[in-house]
Amino acid sequence: MNLAMANQITKGANDVCTLRRTHTCFPNARTAFKAWMYALGISSLDTVLLPAYVGTSPKEGSGVFDPIVEIGARFQFYRMTTDLRIDIEDYRRVLANARPRLVVLIHYFGYPDPQYLDAVQTAHEQNVLVLEDEAHALYSDWIGGICGRVGDATIFSLHKMLPFPSGGLLSLNNQSSTSLFEKLQQSPFKCDLSYSPLDYDLFAIADARRRNALALLELIQPLRGKIDPLHTSLPIGVVPQTWPVIVTGRSRDELYFELNKRGFGVVSLYHTLIDEIRPEQYPDAHWLSRRILNLPVHQDIPTGALEAMVEELAQLV
Ligand SMILES: Cc1ncc(COP(=O)(O)O)c(C=O)c1O
Protein backbone atom coordinates (compact mmCIF):
# COMPACT_ATOMS: atom_id res chain seq x y z
CA MET A 1 0.00 0.00 0.00
CA ASN A 2 1.46 3.36 -0.98
CA LEU A 3 1.32 6.36 1.35
CA ALA A 4 -1.54 8.05 -0.52
CA MET A 5 -3.72 4.93 -0.16
CA ALA A 6 -2.75 4.46 3.48
CA ASN A 7 -4.19 7.88 4.28
CA GLN A 8 -7.55 7.20 2.61
CA ILE A 9 -10.69 6.30 4.55
CA THR A 10 -13.23 3.85 3.15
CA LYS A 11 -16.94 4.56 3.57
CA GLY A 12 -17.37 1.54 5.80
CA ALA A 13 -15.24 -1.03 7.65
CA ASN A 14 -14.56 -3.72 5.08
CA ASP A 15 -11.36 -5.32 6.31
CA VAL A 16 -12.36 -8.75 7.64
CA CYS A 17 -9.14 -8.95 9.65
CA THR A 18 -9.41 -5.72 11.65
CA LEU A 19 -10.07 -6.52 15.32
CA ARG A 20 -11.38 -9.95 14.39
CA ARG A 21 -11.97 -12.20 17.38
CA THR A 22 -13.41 -15.57 16.48
CA HIS A 23 -14.86 -18.02 18.98
CA THR A 24 -15.09 -21.77 18.57
CA CYS A 25 -17.94 -23.52 20.39
CA PHE A 26 -17.63 -26.47 22.77
CA PRO A 27 -19.98 -28.14 25.25
CA ASN A 28 -18.23 -26.36 28.15
CA ALA A 29 -15.06 -24.50 29.13
CA ARG A 30 -13.14 -27.61 30.18
CA THR A 31 -13.63 -29.21 26.75
CA ALA A 32 -12.51 -25.98 25.08
CA PHE A 33 -9.32 -26.11 27.17
CA LYS A 34 -8.75 -29.76 26.26
CA ALA A 35 -9.33 -29.08 22.55
CA TRP A 36 -6.78 -26.26 22.62
CA MET A 37 -4.17 -28.47 24.28
CA TYR A 38 -4.85 -31.23 21.73
CA ALA A 39 -4.48 -28.78 18.86
CA LEU A 40 -1.18 -27.57 20.34
CA GLY A 41 0.02 -31.17 20.57
CA ILE A 42 0.54 -31.00 24.33
CA SER A 43 1.62 -34.39 25.61
CA SER A 44 3.10 -36.19 28.62
CA LEU A 45 6.41 -34.47 27.81
CA ASP A 46 4.92 -31.05 28.50
CA THR A 47 4.27 -29.28 31.78
CA VAL A 48 1.26 -27.09 32.45
CA LEU A 49 1.58 -24.49 35.19
CA LEU A 50 -1.52 -23.77 37.29
CA PRO A 51 -2.51 -21.56 40.21
CA ALA A 52 -2.51 -23.50 43.51
CA TYR A 53 -6.20 -22.81 43.99
CA VAL A 54 -8.19 -25.33 41.97
CA GLY A 55 -11.28 -27.06 43.29
CA THR A 56 -13.10 -30.28 42.68
CA SER A 57 -16.47 -31.78 43.56
CA PRO A 58 -17.89 -35.28 43.25
CA LYS A 59 -20.58 -34.02 40.86
CA GLU A 60 -18.55 -31.77 38.57
CA GLY A 61 -14.98 -32.95 38.96
CA SER A 62 -12.40 -30.24 38.37
CA GLY A 63 -13.08 -27.97 35.40
CA VAL A 64 -9.47 -26.78 35.33
CA PHE A 65 -7.49 -29.85 36.32
CA ASP A 66 -9.42 -32.70 34.62
CA PRO A 67 -8.50 -31.61 31.06
CA ILE A 68 -4.80 -31.68 32.00
CA VAL A 69 -5.11 -35.17 33.47
CA GLU A 70 -7.06 -36.32 30.40
CA ILE A 71 -4.34 -35.00 28.09
CA GLY A 72 -1.73 -36.73 30.26
CA ALA A 73 0.43 -33.61 30.64
CA ARG A 74 2.63 -32.94 33.65
CA PHE A 75 1.63 -30.14 35.97
CA GLN A 76 3.04 -27.82 38.60
CA PHE A 77 1.49 -25.08 40.69
CA TYR A 78 2.34 -21.51 41.57
CA ARG A 79 1.29 -20.13 44.93
CA MET A 80 -1.76 -17.93 45.52
CA THR A 81 -2.03 -15.68 48.56
CA THR A 82 -4.85 -15.76 51.13
CA ASP A 83 -6.55 -12.93 49.24
CA LEU A 84 -6.36 -14.97 46.03
CA ARG A 85 -3.62 -13.01 44.34
CA ILE A 86 -0.77 -14.50 42.36
CA ASP A 87 2.32 -14.82 44.55
CA ILE A 88 4.40 -13.23 41.82
CA GLU A 89 7.77 -14.23 43.31
CA ASP A 90 6.73 -17.86 43.44
CA TYR A 91 5.19 -17.57 39.96
CA ARG A 92 8.49 -16.32 38.51
CA ARG A 93 10.47 -18.99 40.35
CA VAL A 94 8.25 -21.90 39.25
CA LEU A 95 8.07 -20.57 35.70
CA ALA A 96 11.85 -20.49 35.45
CA ASN A 97 12.35 -23.92 37.07
CA ALA A 98 9.47 -25.91 35.59
CA ARG A 99 9.99 -24.71 32.01
CA PRO A 100 6.30 -25.26 31.22
CA ARG A 101 4.74 -25.23 27.78
CA LEU A 102 1.80 -23.25 29.03
CA VAL A 103 0.56 -21.40 32.06
CA VAL A 104 -3.06 -21.04 33.17
CA LEU A 105 -4.19 -17.72 34.66
CA ILE A 106 -7.64 -17.76 36.26
CA HIS A 107 -9.61 -14.53 36.58
CA TYR A 108 -11.36 -15.81 39.70
CA PHE A 109 -14.94 -14.60 40.13
CA GLY A 110 -14.46 -12.04 37.34
CA TYR A 111 -11.55 -10.20 39.00
CA PRO A 112 -8.33 -10.24 36.96
CA ASP A 113 -5.27 -10.27 39.19
CA PRO A 114 -3.67 -6.81 39.62
CA GLN A 115 -0.41 -8.39 38.40
CA TYR A 116 -1.97 -10.24 35.52
CA LEU A 117 -0.30 -8.27 32.72
CA ASP A 118 3.05 -8.73 34.39
CA ALA A 119 2.39 -12.48 34.68
CA VAL A 120 1.52 -12.74 30.97
CA GLN A 121 4.56 -10.74 29.92
CA THR A 122 6.89 -12.84 32.09
CA ALA A 123 5.51 -16.03 30.51
CA HIS A 124 5.81 -14.70 26.98
CA GLU A 125 9.41 -13.58 27.57
CA GLN A 126 10.15 -17.24 28.25
CA ASN A 127 8.15 -18.45 25.22
CA VAL A 128 5.48 -19.95 27.46
CA LEU A 129 1.90 -19.90 26.17
CA VAL A 130 -0.80 -18.33 28.35
CA LEU A 131 -4.39 -19.45 28.77
CA GLU A 132 -6.76 -16.92 30.27
CA ASP A 133 -9.40 -18.95 32.08
CA GLU A 134 -12.49 -16.76 31.94
CA ALA A 135 -15.03 -19.28 33.16
CA HIS A 136 -15.96 -16.54 35.67
CA ALA A 137 -14.97 -13.50 33.63
CA LEU A 138 -17.12 -13.45 30.50
CA TYR A 139 -18.61 -10.03 31.33
CA SER A 140 -15.34 -8.58 32.63
CA ASP A 141 -14.00 -9.39 29.17
CA TRP A 142 -16.93 -8.73 26.80
CA ILE A 143 -18.39 -5.73 28.63
CA GLY A 144 -15.58 -4.51 30.88
CA GLY A 145 -12.85 -5.13 28.29
CA ILE A 146 -10.26 -5.62 31.04
CA CYS A 147 -9.04 -9.15 30.27
CA GLY A 148 -8.95 -11.90 27.69
CA ARG A 149 -6.82 -10.21 25.05
CA VAL A 150 -3.18 -10.62 26.00
CA GLY A 151 -3.01 -14.36 26.62
CA ASP A 152 -2.70 -16.76 23.69
CA ALA A 153 -6.17 -18.17 24.19
CA THR A 154 -9.22 -17.56 26.33
CA ILE A 155 -11.90 -19.98 27.51
CA PHE A 156 -15.45 -19.05 28.51
CA SER A 157 -18.18 -20.96 30.29
CA LEU A 158 -21.55 -19.79 29.00
CA HIS A 159 -23.67 -21.94 31.31
CA LYS A 160 -22.04 -20.36 34.35
CA MET A 161 -23.08 -16.83 33.37
CA LEU A 162 -26.28 -17.26 31.36
CA PRO A 163 -29.33 -19.50 31.84
CA PHE A 164 -28.02 -22.18 29.49
CA PRO A 165 -27.64 -25.88 30.32
CA SER A 166 -24.23 -26.01 28.61
CA GLY A 167 -21.83 -24.07 26.42
CA GLY A 168 -18.17 -23.15 26.27
CA LEU A 169 -16.09 -21.01 23.95
CA LEU A 170 -12.47 -20.82 22.98
CA SER A 171 -10.98 -17.70 21.48
CA LEU A 172 -7.49 -17.66 19.98
CA ASN A 173 -5.89 -14.31 20.49
CA ASN A 174 -2.94 -14.85 18.25
CA GLN A 175 -4.75 -14.77 14.93
CA SER A 176 -1.51 -15.27 13.03
CA SER A 177 -1.72 -18.95 13.97
CA THR A 178 -4.01 -19.98 11.09
CA SER A 179 -2.96 -23.63 11.24
CA LEU A 180 -3.92 -23.85 14.91
CA PHE A 181 -7.29 -22.29 14.14
CA GLU A 182 -7.83 -24.78 11.32
CA LYS A 183 -6.90 -27.69 13.60
CA LEU A 184 -9.48 -26.50 16.11
CA GLN A 185 -12.15 -26.45 13.42
CA GLN A 186 -11.46 -30.18 12.91
CA SER A 187 -11.64 -30.90 16.65
CA PRO A 188 -13.90 -33.83 17.51
CA PHE A 189 -14.87 -31.96 20.71
CA LYS A 190 -16.29 -28.98 18.85
CA CYS A 191 -20.06 -28.53 18.77
CA ASP A 192 -22.77 -26.12 17.65
CA LEU A 193 -24.47 -24.04 20.30
CA SER A 194 -28.24 -24.19 20.54
CA TYR A 195 -28.28 -21.00 22.64
CA SER A 196 -26.84 -17.63 21.77
CA PRO A 197 -25.48 -15.03 24.21
CA LEU A 198 -26.74 -12.47 21.67
CA ASP A 199 -30.29 -13.29 22.77
CA TYR A 200 -29.48 -11.49 26.04
CA ASP A 201 -28.77 -7.89 26.97
CA LEU A 202 -25.22 -8.51 28.10
CA PHE A 203 -24.63 -4.90 29.09
CA ALA A 204 -27.71 -4.85 31.35
CA ILE A 205 -26.70 -8.18 32.91
CA ALA A 206 -23.20 -6.85 33.65
CA ASP A 207 -24.70 -3.69 35.11
CA ALA A 208 -27.04 -5.72 37.37
CA ARG A 209 -24.15 -7.85 38.61
CA ARG A 210 -22.03 -4.82 39.40
CA ARG A 211 -24.88 -3.09 41.20
CA ASN A 212 -25.54 -6.22 43.28
CA ALA A 213 -21.86 -6.50 44.21
CA LEU A 214 -21.73 -2.84 45.25
CA ALA A 215 -24.87 -3.32 47.35
CA LEU A 216 -23.31 -6.33 49.09
CA LEU A 217 -20.09 -4.45 49.76
CA GLU A 218 -22.14 -1.86 51.62
CA LEU A 219 -24.56 -4.26 53.30
CA ILE A 220 -21.88 -6.40 54.92
CA GLN A 221 -19.98 -3.44 56.41
CA PRO A 222 -21.53 -3.97 59.87
CA LEU A 223 -20.43 -7.63 59.79
CA ARG A 224 -16.75 -6.85 59.20
CA GLY A 225 -14.52 -8.92 61.45
CA LYS A 226 -16.87 -11.89 61.09
CA ILE A 227 -17.60 -11.68 57.37
CA ASP A 228 -15.01 -9.82 55.31
CA PRO A 229 -15.05 -9.13 51.58
CA LEU A 230 -12.28 -10.81 49.62
CA HIS A 231 -12.21 -7.67 47.46
CA THR A 232 -12.82 -4.34 49.13
CA SER A 233 -13.56 -2.49 45.90
CA LEU A 234 -15.08 -3.04 42.49
CA PRO A 235 -12.58 -1.69 39.95
CA ILE A 236 -13.82 -0.32 36.61
CA GLY A 237 -14.63 -3.14 34.21
CA VAL A 238 -14.85 -5.91 36.80
CA VAL A 239 -18.13 -7.81 36.51
CA PRO A 240 -18.34 -10.43 39.23
CA GLN A 241 -19.54 -13.98 38.74
CA THR A 242 -20.24 -14.25 42.47
CA TRP A 243 -19.12 -12.10 45.38
CA PRO A 244 -16.62 -13.85 47.64
CA VAL A 245 -16.43 -13.22 51.38
CA ILE A 246 -14.19 -14.68 54.06
CA VAL A 247 -16.07 -16.18 56.98
CA THR A 248 -14.31 -16.09 60.33
CA GLY A 249 -17.28 -15.50 62.71
CA ARG A 250 -18.68 -19.00 62.35
CA SER A 251 -18.00 -22.26 60.55
CA ARG A 252 -18.22 -21.57 56.82
CA ASP A 253 -19.83 -24.96 56.18
CA GLU A 254 -22.59 -24.27 58.72
CA LEU A 255 -23.26 -20.87 57.15
CA TYR A 256 -23.34 -22.42 53.71
CA PHE A 257 -25.93 -25.03 54.71
CA GLU A 258 -28.04 -22.61 56.76
CA LEU A 259 -28.23 -19.99 54.01
CA ASN A 260 -29.09 -22.53 51.35
CA LYS A 261 -31.72 -24.08 53.64
CA ARG A 262 -33.29 -20.62 54.00
CA GLY A 263 -33.48 -20.15 50.25
CA PHE A 264 -30.32 -18.10 49.59
CA GLY A 265 -28.26 -19.80 46.92
CA VAL A 266 -24.66 -19.46 48.04
CA VAL A 267 -21.69 -21.56 46.91
CA SER A 268 -18.13 -22.09 48.09
CA LEU A 269 -15.50 -21.88 45.39
CA TYR A 270 -13.66 -23.89 46.25
CA HIS A 271 -14.63 -25.81 49.38
CA THR A 272 -12.44 -28.75 48.34
CA LEU A 273 -9.12 -28.34 46.59
CA ILE A 274 -7.76 -31.09 44.36
CA ASP A 275 -5.58 -33.61 46.26
CA GLU A 276 -2.51 -32.51 44.33
CA ILE A 277 -2.61 -29.12 46.11
CA ARG A 278 -1.32 -30.35 49.44
CA PRO A 279 -2.10 -28.41 52.64
CA GLU A 280 1.51 -28.66 53.90
CA GLN A 281 2.80 -27.13 50.69
CA TYR A 282 0.02 -24.60 50.06
CA PRO A 283 -1.31 -23.54 53.49
CA ASP A 284 -2.62 -20.19 52.22
CA ALA A 285 -4.80 -21.82 49.58
CA HIS A 286 -6.22 -24.20 52.17
CA TRP A 287 -6.80 -21.38 54.62
CA LEU A 288 -8.90 -19.62 51.98
CA SER A 289 -10.67 -22.76 50.84
CA ARG A 290 -11.93 -23.40 54.40
CA ARG A 291 -13.30 -19.86 54.79
CA ILE A 292 -14.55 -18.67 51.41
CA LEU A 293 -18.25 -18.22 50.74
CA ASN A 294 -19.51 -16.88 47.41
CA LEU A 295 -22.61 -14.73 47.65
CA PRO A 296 -24.88 -14.43 44.60
CA VAL A 297 -24.87 -11.29 42.44
CA HIS A 298 -26.52 -12.68 39.32
CA GLN A 299 -29.10 -10.96 37.17
CA ASP A 300 -32.14 -12.88 38.51
CA ILE A 301 -31.87 -11.59 42.09
CA PRO A 302 -35.16 -9.90 43.07
CA THR A 303 -35.19 -6.45 44.66
CA GLY A 304 -34.77 -6.67 48.42
CA ALA A 305 -33.44 -10.24 48.42
CA LEU A 306 -29.82 -9.22 49.08
CA GLU A 307 -30.91 -7.23 52.13
CA ALA A 308 -32.88 -10.25 53.38
CA MET A 309 -29.87 -12.52 52.81
CA VAL A 310 -27.50 -10.24 54.71
CA GLU A 311 -30.03 -9.99 57.58
CA GLU A 312 -29.97 -13.79 57.82
CA LEU A 313 -26.20 -13.71 57.65
CA ALA A 314 -26.08 -11.21 60.49
CA GLN A 315 -28.26 -13.44 62.65
CA LEU A 316 -26.23 -16.52 61.84
CA VAL A 317 -22.86 -15.01 62.73
C1 LIG B 1 -12.07 -21.39 37.06
C2 LIG B 1 -12.82 -22.42 36.27
N1 LIG B 1 -12.39 -22.73 35.04
C3 LIG B 1 -13.03 -23.65 34.27
C4 LIG B 1 -14.14 -24.31 34.73
C5 LIG B 1 -14.83 -25.28 33.83
O1 LIG B 1 -16.05 -24.75 33.36
P1 LIG B 1 -17.09 -25.67 32.61
O2 LIG B 1 -18.04 -26.22 33.63
O3 LIG B 1 -17.80 -24.81 31.62
O4 LIG B 1 -16.33 -26.77 31.96
C6 LIG B 1 -14.61 -24.04 36.03
C7 LIG B 1 -15.74 -24.75 36.59
O5 LIG B 1 -15.76 -25.92 36.79
C8 LIG B 1 -13.93 -23.07 36.81
O6 LIG B 1 -14.35 -22.76 38.07
XYZ file of C-alpha atoms and ligand atoms in Angstrom:
333
model
C 0.000 0.000 0.000
C 1.457 3.357 -0.982
C 1.324 6.358 1.346
C -1.539 8.054 -0.520
C -3.723 4.933 -0.158
C -2.753 4.459 3.483
C -4.192 7.883 4.276
C -7.548 7.199 2.612
C -10.690 6.296 4.551
C -13.232 3.848 3.146
C -16.944 4.561 3.574
C -17.367 1.542 5.796
C -15.243 -1.029 7.651
C -14.564 -3.721 5.076
C -11.365 -5.319 6.314
C -12.356 -8.750 7.639
C -9.139 -8.953 9.654
C -9.412 -5.724 11.648
C -10.071 -6.519 15.321
C -11.376 -9.955 14.395
C -11.970 -12.197 17.384
C -13.408 -15.566 16.481
C -14.862 -18.016 18.981
C -15.088 -21.770 18.569
C -17.937 -23.523 20.394
C -17.630 -26.473 22.767
C -19.980 -28.138 25.249
C -18.232 -26.360 28.154
C -15.062 -24.500 29.128
C -13.139 -27.614 30.182
C -13.628 -29.213 26.754
C -12.513 -25.982 25.083
C -9.315 -26.114 27.167
C -8.746 -29.765 26.259
C -9.327 -29.084 22.549
C -6.776 -26.256 22.621
C -4.169 -28.471 24.280
C -4.848 -31.231 21.727
C -4.478 -28.776 18.863
C -1.179 -27.575 20.339
C 0.025 -31.168 20.566
C 0.537 -31.000 24.333
C 1.617 -34.394 25.614
C 3.099 -36.186 28.615
C 6.406 -34.468 27.809
C 4.919 -31.048 28.495
C 4.273 -29.282 31.781
C 1.258 -27.092 32.448
C 1.576 -24.489 35.187
C -1.519 -23.768 37.287
C -2.508 -21.562 40.213
C -2.511 -23.498 43.507
C -6.201 -22.813 43.993
C -8.193 -25.327 41.973
C -11.281 -27.061 43.294
C -13.104 -30.277 42.675
C -16.471 -31.779 43.560
C -17.894 -35.284 43.250
C -20.578 -34.022 40.863
C -18.552 -31.767 38.571
C -14.977 -32.952 38.963
C -12.404 -30.238 38.369
C -13.081 -27.969 35.395
C -9.468 -26.782 35.330
C -7.494 -29.854 36.324
C -9.420 -32.700 34.623
C -8.502 -31.615 31.062
C -4.798 -31.679 31.997
C -5.110 -35.168 33.471
C -7.057 -36.318 30.398
C -4.340 -34.997 28.087
C -1.731 -36.734 30.260
C 0.431 -33.611 30.640
C 2.631 -32.942 33.647
C 1.634 -30.142 35.973
C 3.036 -27.816 38.598
C 1.486 -25.084 40.692
C 2.342 -21.514 41.572
C 1.290 -20.125 44.928
C -1.757 -17.932 45.515
C -2.028 -15.675 48.560
C -4.854 -15.762 51.128
C -6.545 -12.930 49.243
C -6.356 -14.975 46.035
C -3.621 -13.012 44.339
C -0.772 -14.504 42.356
C 2.322 -14.819 44.549
C 4.403 -13.234 41.817
C 7.766 -14.228 43.314
C 6.727 -17.860 43.438
C 5.190 -17.572 39.961
C 8.487 -16.321 38.507
C 10.466 -18.989 40.350
C 8.252 -21.898 39.252
C 8.066 -20.566 35.698
C 11.849 -20.489 35.452
C 12.349 -23.917 37.070
C 9.474 -25.909 35.592
C 9.993 -24.708 32.011
C 6.298 -25.258 31.219
C 4.745 -25.233 27.781
C 1.795 -23.247 29.031
C 0.558 -21.400 32.058
C -3.057 -21.035 33.173
C -4.193 -17.715 34.663
C -7.643 -17.762 36.257
C -9.610 -14.532 36.581
C -11.356 -15.810 39.697
C -14.943 -14.601 40.131
C -14.464 -12.044 37.340
C -11.550 -10.197 39.002
C -8.327 -10.236 36.957
C -5.270 -10.274 39.191
C -3.670 -6.813 39.621
C -0.408 -8.386 38.395
C -1.975 -10.241 35.516
C -0.300 -8.266 32.723
C 3.051 -8.730 34.391
C 2.386 -12.479 34.682
C 1.520 -12.741 30.969
C 4.558 -10.737 29.917
C 6.885 -12.835 32.091
C 5.513 -16.027 30.514
C 5.806 -14.695 26.982
C 9.405 -13.582 27.568
C 10.150 -17.244 28.248
C 8.147 -18.449 25.224
C 5.479 -19.949 27.462
C 1.896 -19.898 26.173
C -0.795 -18.327 28.353
C -4.387 -19.452 28.774
C -6.763 -16.915 30.270
C -9.404 -18.952 32.079
C -12.493 -16.755 31.938
C -15.026 -19.280 33.163
C -15.959 -16.545 35.665
C -14.969 -13.501 33.627
C -17.122 -13.448 30.505
C -18.609 -10.032 31.325
C -15.338 -8.576 32.629
C -14.000 -9.389 29.166
C -16.930 -8.732 26.803
C -18.391 -5.732 28.626
C -15.583 -4.513 30.878
C -12.848 -5.128 28.288
C -10.264 -5.619 31.038
C -9.041 -9.145 30.270
C -8.948 -11.904 27.691
C -6.819 -10.211 25.048
C -3.183 -10.618 26.003
C -3.009 -14.363 26.616
C -2.695 -16.756 23.687
C -6.169 -18.171 24.189
C -9.217 -17.558 26.335
C -11.900 -19.977 27.508
C -15.449 -19.050 28.513
C -18.178 -20.961 30.294
C -21.553 -19.788 29.002
C -23.670 -21.938 31.309
C -22.040 -20.356 34.349
C -23.077 -16.834 33.374
C -26.277 -17.258 31.362
C -29.335 -19.497 31.844
C -28.018 -22.176 29.488
C -27.638 -25.880 30.316
C -24.225 -26.006 28.613
C -21.831 -24.075 26.423
C -18.169 -23.153 26.271
C -16.091 -21.014 23.949
C -12.465 -20.825 22.979
C -10.977 -17.704 21.481
C -7.495 -17.662 19.981
C -5.892 -14.306 20.485
C -2.939 -14.852 18.247
C -4.751 -14.774 14.928
C -1.512 -15.274 13.031
C -1.722 -18.946 13.969
C -4.010 -19.979 11.095
C -2.962 -23.630 11.239
C -3.920 -23.852 14.913
C -7.290 -22.286 14.137
C -7.832 -24.783 11.319
C -6.899 -27.692 13.601
C -9.480 -26.498 16.105
C -12.153 -26.452 13.419
C -11.457 -30.180 12.907
C -11.635 -30.895 16.655
C -13.898 -33.833 17.511
C -14.868 -31.965 20.711
C -16.285 -28.980 18.847
C -20.062 -28.529 18.765
C -22.769 -26.121 17.652
C -24.466 -24.044 20.296
C -28.236 -24.187 20.539
C -28.278 -21.002 22.635
C -26.844 -17.632 21.766
C -25.484 -15.029 24.208
C -26.743 -12.471 21.667
C -30.290 -13.292 22.774
C -29.485 -11.485 26.045
C -28.773 -7.893 26.965
C -25.223 -8.508 28.103
C -24.628 -4.900 29.094
C -27.708 -4.848 31.349
C -26.697 -8.178 32.913
C -23.203 -6.854 33.654
C -24.705 -3.695 35.113
C -27.040 -5.719 37.375
C -24.150 -7.855 38.606
C -22.026 -4.818 39.396
C -24.882 -3.086 41.200
C -25.540 -6.215 43.277
C -21.859 -6.504 44.209
C -21.728 -2.843 45.252
C -24.873 -3.318 47.346
C -23.309 -6.326 49.095
C -20.090 -4.445 49.761
C -22.138 -1.855 51.618
C -24.563 -4.260 53.304
C -21.884 -6.402 54.917
C -19.983 -3.437 56.407
C -21.527 -3.975 59.870
C -20.431 -7.634 59.787
C -16.755 -6.845 59.198
C -14.519 -8.921 61.451
C -16.868 -11.891 61.089
C -17.596 -11.680 57.369
C -15.009 -9.816 55.310
C -15.052 -9.129 51.584
C -12.281 -10.813 49.616
C -12.205 -7.669 47.455
C -12.819 -4.340 49.135
C -13.557 -2.486 45.902
C -15.078 -3.039 42.495
C -12.583 -1.694 39.947
C -13.817 -0.325 36.614
C -14.629 -3.136 34.212
C -14.848 -5.909 36.797
C -18.128 -7.809 36.505
C -18.345 -10.426 39.230
C -19.540 -13.982 38.741
C -20.239 -14.253 42.472
C -19.121 -12.105 45.378
C -16.620 -13.851 47.636
C -16.426 -13.219 51.380
C -14.190 -14.681 54.061
C -16.073 -16.176 56.984
C -14.314 -16.087 60.333
C -17.281 -15.500 62.708
C -18.681 -19.004 62.355
C -17.997 -22.261 60.550
C -18.219 -21.571 56.819
C -19.833 -24.958 56.182
C -22.587 -24.272 58.719
C -23.260 -20.874 57.155
C -23.343 -22.421 53.706
C -25.931 -25.027 54.713
C -28.039 -22.608 56.762
C -28.230 -19.989 54.011
C -29.094 -22.527 51.345
C -31.719 -24.080 53.639
C -33.294 -20.619 54.001
C -33.476 -20.146 50.246
C -30.322 -18.099 49.593
C -28.259 -19.797 46.917
C -24.661 -19.458 48.043
C -21.695 -21.557 46.911
C -18.125 -22.089 48.094
C -15.499 -21.880 45.389
C -13.658 -23.893 46.247
C -14.627 -25.808 49.383
C -12.441 -28.747 48.339
C -9.121 -28.344 46.590
C -7.763 -31.094 44.364
C -5.583 -33.612 46.263
C -2.512 -32.513 44.327
C -2.609 -29.125 46.108
C -1.322 -30.354 49.441
C -2.097 -28.414 52.641
C 1.513 -28.665 53.903
C 2.799 -27.132 50.686
C 0.019 -24.598 50.061
C -1.310 -23.542 53.489
C -2.620 -20.189 52.220
C -4.796 -21.823 49.577
C -6.223 -24.203 52.171
C -6.801 -21.380 54.624
C -8.903 -19.618 51.978
C -10.674 -22.764 50.840
C -11.932 -23.404 54.405
C -13.304 -19.856 54.791
C -14.553 -18.674 51.410
C -18.251 -18.222 50.743
C -19.515 -16.884 47.412
C -22.614 -14.732 47.651
C -24.883 -14.434 44.596
C -24.873 -11.294 42.441
C -26.521 -12.678 39.316
C -29.102 -10.957 37.171
C -32.139 -12.882 38.511
C -31.874 -11.594 42.093
C -35.162 -9.902 43.074
C -35.186 -6.449 44.661
C -34.770 -6.674 48.419
C -33.437 -10.239 48.422
C -29.821 -9.223 49.081
C -30.913 -7.226 52.127
C -32.876 -10.253 53.376
C -29.873 -12.519 52.809
C -27.500 -10.244 54.713
C -30.030 -9.988 57.579
C -29.972 -13.792 57.821
C -26.198 -13.714 57.647
C -26.078 -11.206 60.495
C -28.263 -13.444 62.650
C -26.233 -16.523 61.837
C -22.856 -15.006 62.734
C -12.069 -21.391 37.057
C -12.816 -22.425 36.269
N -12.386 -22.731 35.035
C -13.026 -23.645 34.267
C -14.142 -24.306 34.726
C -14.834 -25.279 33.830
O -16.052 -24.748 33.358
P -17.088 -25.674 32.610
O -18.038 -26.216 33.634
O -17.798 -24.810 31.620
O -16.325 -26.769 31.961
C -14.613 -24.041 36.026
C -15.742 -24.747 36.592
O -15.756 -25.919 36.785
C -13.933 -23.071 36.814
O -14.353 -22.762 38.066
